[in-house]
Short mmCIF file of C-alpha atoms and ligand atoms in Angstrom, two decimals:
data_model
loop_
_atom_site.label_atom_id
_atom_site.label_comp_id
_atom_site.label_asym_id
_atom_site.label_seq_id
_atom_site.Cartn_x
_atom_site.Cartn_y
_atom_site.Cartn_z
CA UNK B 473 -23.33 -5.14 -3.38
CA UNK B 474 -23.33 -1.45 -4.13
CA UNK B 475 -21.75 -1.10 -0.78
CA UNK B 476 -18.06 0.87 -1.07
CA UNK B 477 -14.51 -1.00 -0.91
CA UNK B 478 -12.40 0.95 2.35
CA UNK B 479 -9.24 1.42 1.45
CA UNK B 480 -6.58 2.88 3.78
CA UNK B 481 -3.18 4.33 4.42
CA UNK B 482 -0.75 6.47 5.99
CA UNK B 483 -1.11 9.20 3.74
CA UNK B 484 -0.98 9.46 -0.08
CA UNK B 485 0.75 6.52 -0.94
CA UNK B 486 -2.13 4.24 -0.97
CA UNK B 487 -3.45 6.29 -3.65
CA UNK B 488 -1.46 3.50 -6.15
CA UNK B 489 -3.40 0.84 -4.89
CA UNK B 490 -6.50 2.78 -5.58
CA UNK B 491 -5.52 3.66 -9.04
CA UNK B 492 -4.78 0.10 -9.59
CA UNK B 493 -8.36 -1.30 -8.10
CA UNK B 494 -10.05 1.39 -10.30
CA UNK B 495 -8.74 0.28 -13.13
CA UNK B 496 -9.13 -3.15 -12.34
CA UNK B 497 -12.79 -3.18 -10.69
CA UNK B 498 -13.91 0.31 -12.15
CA UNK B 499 -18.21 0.08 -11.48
CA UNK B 500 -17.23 -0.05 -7.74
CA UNK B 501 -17.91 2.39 -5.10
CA UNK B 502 -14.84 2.90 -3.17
CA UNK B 503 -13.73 5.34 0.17
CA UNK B 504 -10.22 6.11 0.42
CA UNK B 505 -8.67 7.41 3.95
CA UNK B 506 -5.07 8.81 4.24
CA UNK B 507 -4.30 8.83 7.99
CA UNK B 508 -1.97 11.82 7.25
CA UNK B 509 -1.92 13.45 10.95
CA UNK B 510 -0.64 9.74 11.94
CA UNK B 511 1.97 9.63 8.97
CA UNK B 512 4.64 8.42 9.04
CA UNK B 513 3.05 5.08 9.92
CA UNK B 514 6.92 3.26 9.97
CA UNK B 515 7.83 4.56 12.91
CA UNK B 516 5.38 3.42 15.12
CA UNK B 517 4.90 0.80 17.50
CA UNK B 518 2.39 -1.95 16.95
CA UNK B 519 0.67 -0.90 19.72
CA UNK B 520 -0.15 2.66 17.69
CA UNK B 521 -0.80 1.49 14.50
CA UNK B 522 -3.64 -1.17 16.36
CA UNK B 523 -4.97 2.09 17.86
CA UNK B 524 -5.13 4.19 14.41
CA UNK B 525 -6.43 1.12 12.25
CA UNK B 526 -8.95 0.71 14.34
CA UNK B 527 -10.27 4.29 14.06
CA UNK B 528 -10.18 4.03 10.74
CA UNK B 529 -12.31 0.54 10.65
CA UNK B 530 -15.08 1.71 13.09
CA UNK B 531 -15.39 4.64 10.47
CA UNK B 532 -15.58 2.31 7.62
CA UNK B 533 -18.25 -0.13 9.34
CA UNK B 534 -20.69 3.11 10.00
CA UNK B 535 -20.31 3.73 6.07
CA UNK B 536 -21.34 0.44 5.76
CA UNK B 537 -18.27 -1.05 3.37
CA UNK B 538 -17.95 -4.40 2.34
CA UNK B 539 -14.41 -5.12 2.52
CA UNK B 540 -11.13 -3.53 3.86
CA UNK B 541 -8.40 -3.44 1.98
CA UNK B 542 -5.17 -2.42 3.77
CA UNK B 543 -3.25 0.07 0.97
CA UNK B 544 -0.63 -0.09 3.14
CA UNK B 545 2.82 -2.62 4.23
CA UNK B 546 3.58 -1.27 7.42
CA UNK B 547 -0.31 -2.53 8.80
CA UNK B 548 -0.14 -5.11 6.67
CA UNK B 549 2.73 -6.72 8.44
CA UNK B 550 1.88 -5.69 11.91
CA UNK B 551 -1.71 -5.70 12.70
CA UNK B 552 -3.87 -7.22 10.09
CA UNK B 553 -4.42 -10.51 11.68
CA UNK B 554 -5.62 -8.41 14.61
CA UNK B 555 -8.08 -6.37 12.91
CA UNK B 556 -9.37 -9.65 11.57
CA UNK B 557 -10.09 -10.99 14.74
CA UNK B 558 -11.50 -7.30 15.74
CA UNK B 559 -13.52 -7.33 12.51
CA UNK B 560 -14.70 -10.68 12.09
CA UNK B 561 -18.03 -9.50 10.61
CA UNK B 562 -15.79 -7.57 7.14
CA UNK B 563 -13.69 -9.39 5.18
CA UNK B 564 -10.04 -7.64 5.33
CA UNK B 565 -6.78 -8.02 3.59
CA UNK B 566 -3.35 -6.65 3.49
CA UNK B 567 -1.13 -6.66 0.87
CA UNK B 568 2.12 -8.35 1.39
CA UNK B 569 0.60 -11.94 0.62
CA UNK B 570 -0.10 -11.19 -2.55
CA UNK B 571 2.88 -9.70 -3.30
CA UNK B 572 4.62 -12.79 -2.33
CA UNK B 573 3.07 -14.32 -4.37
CA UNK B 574 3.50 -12.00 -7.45
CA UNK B 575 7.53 -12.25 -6.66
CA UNK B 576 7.11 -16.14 -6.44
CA UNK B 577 6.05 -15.92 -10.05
CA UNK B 578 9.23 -14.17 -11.11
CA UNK B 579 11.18 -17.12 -10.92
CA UNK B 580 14.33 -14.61 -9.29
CA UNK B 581 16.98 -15.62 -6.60
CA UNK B 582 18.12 -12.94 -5.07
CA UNK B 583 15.47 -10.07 -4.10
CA UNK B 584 15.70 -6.91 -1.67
CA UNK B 585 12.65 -5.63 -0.01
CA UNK B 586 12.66 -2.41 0.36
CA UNK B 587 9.94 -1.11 3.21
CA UNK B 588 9.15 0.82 6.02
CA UNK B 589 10.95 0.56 9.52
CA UNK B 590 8.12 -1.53 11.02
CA UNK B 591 7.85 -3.41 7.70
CA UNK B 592 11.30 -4.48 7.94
CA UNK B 593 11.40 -5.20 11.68
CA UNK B 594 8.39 -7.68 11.15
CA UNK B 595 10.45 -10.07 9.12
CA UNK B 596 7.21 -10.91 7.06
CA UNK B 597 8.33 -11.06 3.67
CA UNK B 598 11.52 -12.72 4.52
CA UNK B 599 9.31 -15.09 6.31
CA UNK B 600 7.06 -15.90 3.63
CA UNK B 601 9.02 -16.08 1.08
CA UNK B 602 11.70 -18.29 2.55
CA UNK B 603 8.41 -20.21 3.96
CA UNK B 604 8.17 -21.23 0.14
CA UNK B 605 11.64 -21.28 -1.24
CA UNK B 606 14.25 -21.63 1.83
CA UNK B 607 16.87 -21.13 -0.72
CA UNK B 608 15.81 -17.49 -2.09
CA UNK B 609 18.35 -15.07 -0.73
CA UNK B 610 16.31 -12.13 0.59
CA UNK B 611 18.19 -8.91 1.77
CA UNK B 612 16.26 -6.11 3.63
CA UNK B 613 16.84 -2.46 4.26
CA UNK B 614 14.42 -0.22 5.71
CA UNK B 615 14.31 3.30 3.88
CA UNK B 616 12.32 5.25 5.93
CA UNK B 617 13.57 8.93 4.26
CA UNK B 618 11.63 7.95 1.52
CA UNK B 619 8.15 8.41 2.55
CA UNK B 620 8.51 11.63 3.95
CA UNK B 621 10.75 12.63 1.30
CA UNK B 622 7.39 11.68 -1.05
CA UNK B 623 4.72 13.01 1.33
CA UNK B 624 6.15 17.02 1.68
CA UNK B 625 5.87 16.64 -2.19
CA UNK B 626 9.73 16.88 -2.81
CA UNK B 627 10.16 13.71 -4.92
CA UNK B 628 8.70 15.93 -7.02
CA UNK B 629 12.31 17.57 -7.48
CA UNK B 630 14.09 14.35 -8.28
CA UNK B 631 15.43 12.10 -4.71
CA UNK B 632 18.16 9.82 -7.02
CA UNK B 633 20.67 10.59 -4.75
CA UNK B 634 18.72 9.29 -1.74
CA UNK B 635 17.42 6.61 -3.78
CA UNK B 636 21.20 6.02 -5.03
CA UNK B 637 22.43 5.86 -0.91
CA UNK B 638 20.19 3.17 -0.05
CA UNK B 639 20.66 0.91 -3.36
CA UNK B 640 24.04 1.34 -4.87
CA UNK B 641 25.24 -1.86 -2.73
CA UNK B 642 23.01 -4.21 -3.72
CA UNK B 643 23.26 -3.82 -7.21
CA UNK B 644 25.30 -6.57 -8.11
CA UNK B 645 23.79 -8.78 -5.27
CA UNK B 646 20.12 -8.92 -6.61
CA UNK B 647 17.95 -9.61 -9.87
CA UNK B 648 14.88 -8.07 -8.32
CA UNK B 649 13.50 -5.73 -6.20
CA UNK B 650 10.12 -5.84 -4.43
CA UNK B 651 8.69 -2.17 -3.61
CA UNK B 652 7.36 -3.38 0.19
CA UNK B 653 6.05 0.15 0.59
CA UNK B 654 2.64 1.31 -1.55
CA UNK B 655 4.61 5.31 -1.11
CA UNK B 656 7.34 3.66 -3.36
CA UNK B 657 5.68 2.89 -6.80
CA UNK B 658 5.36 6.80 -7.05
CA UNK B 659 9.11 7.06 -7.43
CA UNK B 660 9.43 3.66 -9.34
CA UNK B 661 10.45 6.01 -12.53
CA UNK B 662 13.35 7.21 -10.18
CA UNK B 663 14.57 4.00 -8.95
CA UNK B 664 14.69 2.16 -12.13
CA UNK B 665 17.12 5.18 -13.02
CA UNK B 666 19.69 4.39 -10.35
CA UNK B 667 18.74 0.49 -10.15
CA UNK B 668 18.53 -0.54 -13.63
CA UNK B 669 17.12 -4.05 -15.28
CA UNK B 670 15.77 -6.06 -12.05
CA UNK B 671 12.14 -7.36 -12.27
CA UNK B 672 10.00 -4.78 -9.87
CA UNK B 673 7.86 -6.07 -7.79
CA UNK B 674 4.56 -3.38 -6.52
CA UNK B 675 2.68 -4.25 -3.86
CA UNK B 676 -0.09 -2.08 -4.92
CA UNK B 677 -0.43 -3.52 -8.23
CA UNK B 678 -0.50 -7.00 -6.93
CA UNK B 679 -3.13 -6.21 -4.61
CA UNK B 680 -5.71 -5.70 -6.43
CA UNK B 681 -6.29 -9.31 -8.38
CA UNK B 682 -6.48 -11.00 -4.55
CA UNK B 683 -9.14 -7.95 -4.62
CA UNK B 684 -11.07 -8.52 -7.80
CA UNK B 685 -10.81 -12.99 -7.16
CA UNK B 686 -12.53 -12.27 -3.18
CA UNK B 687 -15.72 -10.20 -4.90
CA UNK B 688 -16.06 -12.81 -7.42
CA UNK B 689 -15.59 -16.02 -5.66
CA UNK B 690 -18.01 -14.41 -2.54
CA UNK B 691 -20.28 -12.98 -5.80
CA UNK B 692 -19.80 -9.70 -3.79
CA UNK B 693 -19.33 -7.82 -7.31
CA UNK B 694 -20.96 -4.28 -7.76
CA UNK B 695 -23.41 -4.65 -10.44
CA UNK B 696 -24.05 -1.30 -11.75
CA UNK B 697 -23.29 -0.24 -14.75
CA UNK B 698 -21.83 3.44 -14.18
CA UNK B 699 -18.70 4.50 -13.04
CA UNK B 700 -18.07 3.86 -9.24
CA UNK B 701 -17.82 6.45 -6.78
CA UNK B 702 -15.06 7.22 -5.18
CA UNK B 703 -14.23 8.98 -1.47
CA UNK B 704 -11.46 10.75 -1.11
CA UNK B 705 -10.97 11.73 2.87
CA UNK B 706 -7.48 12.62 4.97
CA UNK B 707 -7.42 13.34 8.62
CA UNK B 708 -4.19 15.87 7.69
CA UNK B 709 -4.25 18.97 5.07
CA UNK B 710 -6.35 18.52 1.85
CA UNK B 711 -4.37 21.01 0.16
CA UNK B 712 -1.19 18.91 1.04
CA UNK B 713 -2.17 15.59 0.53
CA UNK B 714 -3.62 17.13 -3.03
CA UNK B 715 0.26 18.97 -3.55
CA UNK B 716 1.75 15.63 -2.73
CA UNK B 717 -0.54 13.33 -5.04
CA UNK B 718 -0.78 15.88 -7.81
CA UNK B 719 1.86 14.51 -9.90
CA UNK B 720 0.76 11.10 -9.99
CA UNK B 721 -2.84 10.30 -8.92
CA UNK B 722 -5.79 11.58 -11.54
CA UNK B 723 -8.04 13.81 -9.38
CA UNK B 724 -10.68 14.57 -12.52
CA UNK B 725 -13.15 16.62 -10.12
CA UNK B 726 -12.52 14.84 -6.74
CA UNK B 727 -13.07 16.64 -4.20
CA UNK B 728 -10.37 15.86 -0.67
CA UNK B 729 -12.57 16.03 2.15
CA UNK B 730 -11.08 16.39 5.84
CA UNK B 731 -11.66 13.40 8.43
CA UNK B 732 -11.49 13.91 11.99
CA UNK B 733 -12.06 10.80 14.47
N1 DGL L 410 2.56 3.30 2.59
C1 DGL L 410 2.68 2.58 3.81
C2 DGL L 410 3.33 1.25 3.63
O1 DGL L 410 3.05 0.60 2.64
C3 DGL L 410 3.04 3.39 5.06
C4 DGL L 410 4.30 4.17 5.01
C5 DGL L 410 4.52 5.02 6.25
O2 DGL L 410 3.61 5.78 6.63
O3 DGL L 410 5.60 4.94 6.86
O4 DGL L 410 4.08 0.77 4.43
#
């Protein structure tokens, strides 16, 4: 059960799911891809994301993980249920389930989802959630300048006003807002600026208890006692994806190794 968790994304944005799991599950090993020469994943066809997820699984079965977890909405909501039938061999989740769930909790009536393109275009959380409760009014806008905006490293600089575009006409229409895209918790500091006093809903923080409740039902737990390791790898720049990250994800002597397929 020493074997590492795989956790994958676009590019740096899964990064908040990871800080999450460590904190959460902190004696496990763990590899962490960003598929940054792929980035930005919301723009492409299901047919391209089957192609790059599936890269990125083959590698993770020759490092011998036990479990996939996809740090990501965009795969989440387009090809997970095809990488489980791929994969039947791993255990592999996405995140949008459980982040149904964590907005269920809220008790709100009105949300926007804000995601990725592809995201968006899926319908998934509207269908899930209205699968539950018909009568939640769920509004959805894709924002794809924002993950670009957050991978060149220039949310750095402040993005309110794009943040301010996209959300200023929904603020009287909802009482909470789920964050359908693991890039956006990064700039959640930001958007609670321009979009005050809704609940906010992460999909990388909810993540992680559907995580920790799989190891321990399946007793699939790490049981060492020191720190886990953790794998950081990118198929783009490691000097970019560490500019981009820098400001919010704790390196403490990782090293960013290049991945090429
Ligand atoms: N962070 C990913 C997501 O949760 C992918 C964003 C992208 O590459 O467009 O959707």
């Amino acid at each position: 059960m020493e074997r590492p968790i795989g956790i994958f994304d676009s590019g740096v944005g899964g990064l908040t799911v990871l800080t999450h799991l460590q904190t959460e599950l902190p004696h496990e090993n763990m590899i962490y891809i960003g598929d940054n020469i792929h980035c930005p994943y919301g723009e492409k066809s299901k047919e391209q994301l089957l192609s790059y997820t599936r890269q990125i699984c083959d590698f993770f079965i020759s490092q011998n993980v036990k479990m996939i977890v996809l740090a990501c909405n965009t795969t989440s909501a387009n090809v997970l249920s095809e990488l489980q039938v791929l994969y039947p061999q791993i255990p592999i989740v996405g995140v949008i389930h459980s982040t149904v769930h964590d907005f269920l909790n809220r008790d709100t009536k009105n949300v926007l989802v804000i995601a990725t393109q592809a995201t968006i275009q899926s319908h998934k959380y509207q269908e899930l959630i209205h699968h539950y409760h018909p009568d939640i009014n769920v509004y959805e806008l894709a924002t794809p300048k924002l993950v670009p905006l957050i991978e060149s490293g220039e949310y750095k600089n402040g993005i309110e006003n794009t943040l301010n575009h996209y959300l200023q006409p929904y603020l009287d229409k909802v009482d909470s807002l789920i964050l359908g895209c693991t890039h956006y918790p990064i700039v959640l500091g930001q958007i609670q600026k321009v979009f005050p006093d809704k609940e906010y809903i992460s999909s990388s923080e909810s993540i992680c208890q559907e995580v920790s409740s799989y190891l321990k039902v399946h007793q699939m737990y790490c049981q060492q006692t020191k720190l886990g390791e953790i794998k950081i790898y990118t198929t783009g720049n490691p000097k970019e994806f560490r500019y981009s990250s820098e400001g919010f994800f704790h390196y403490q002597q990782l090293n960013i190794e290049h991945l090429q397929f």
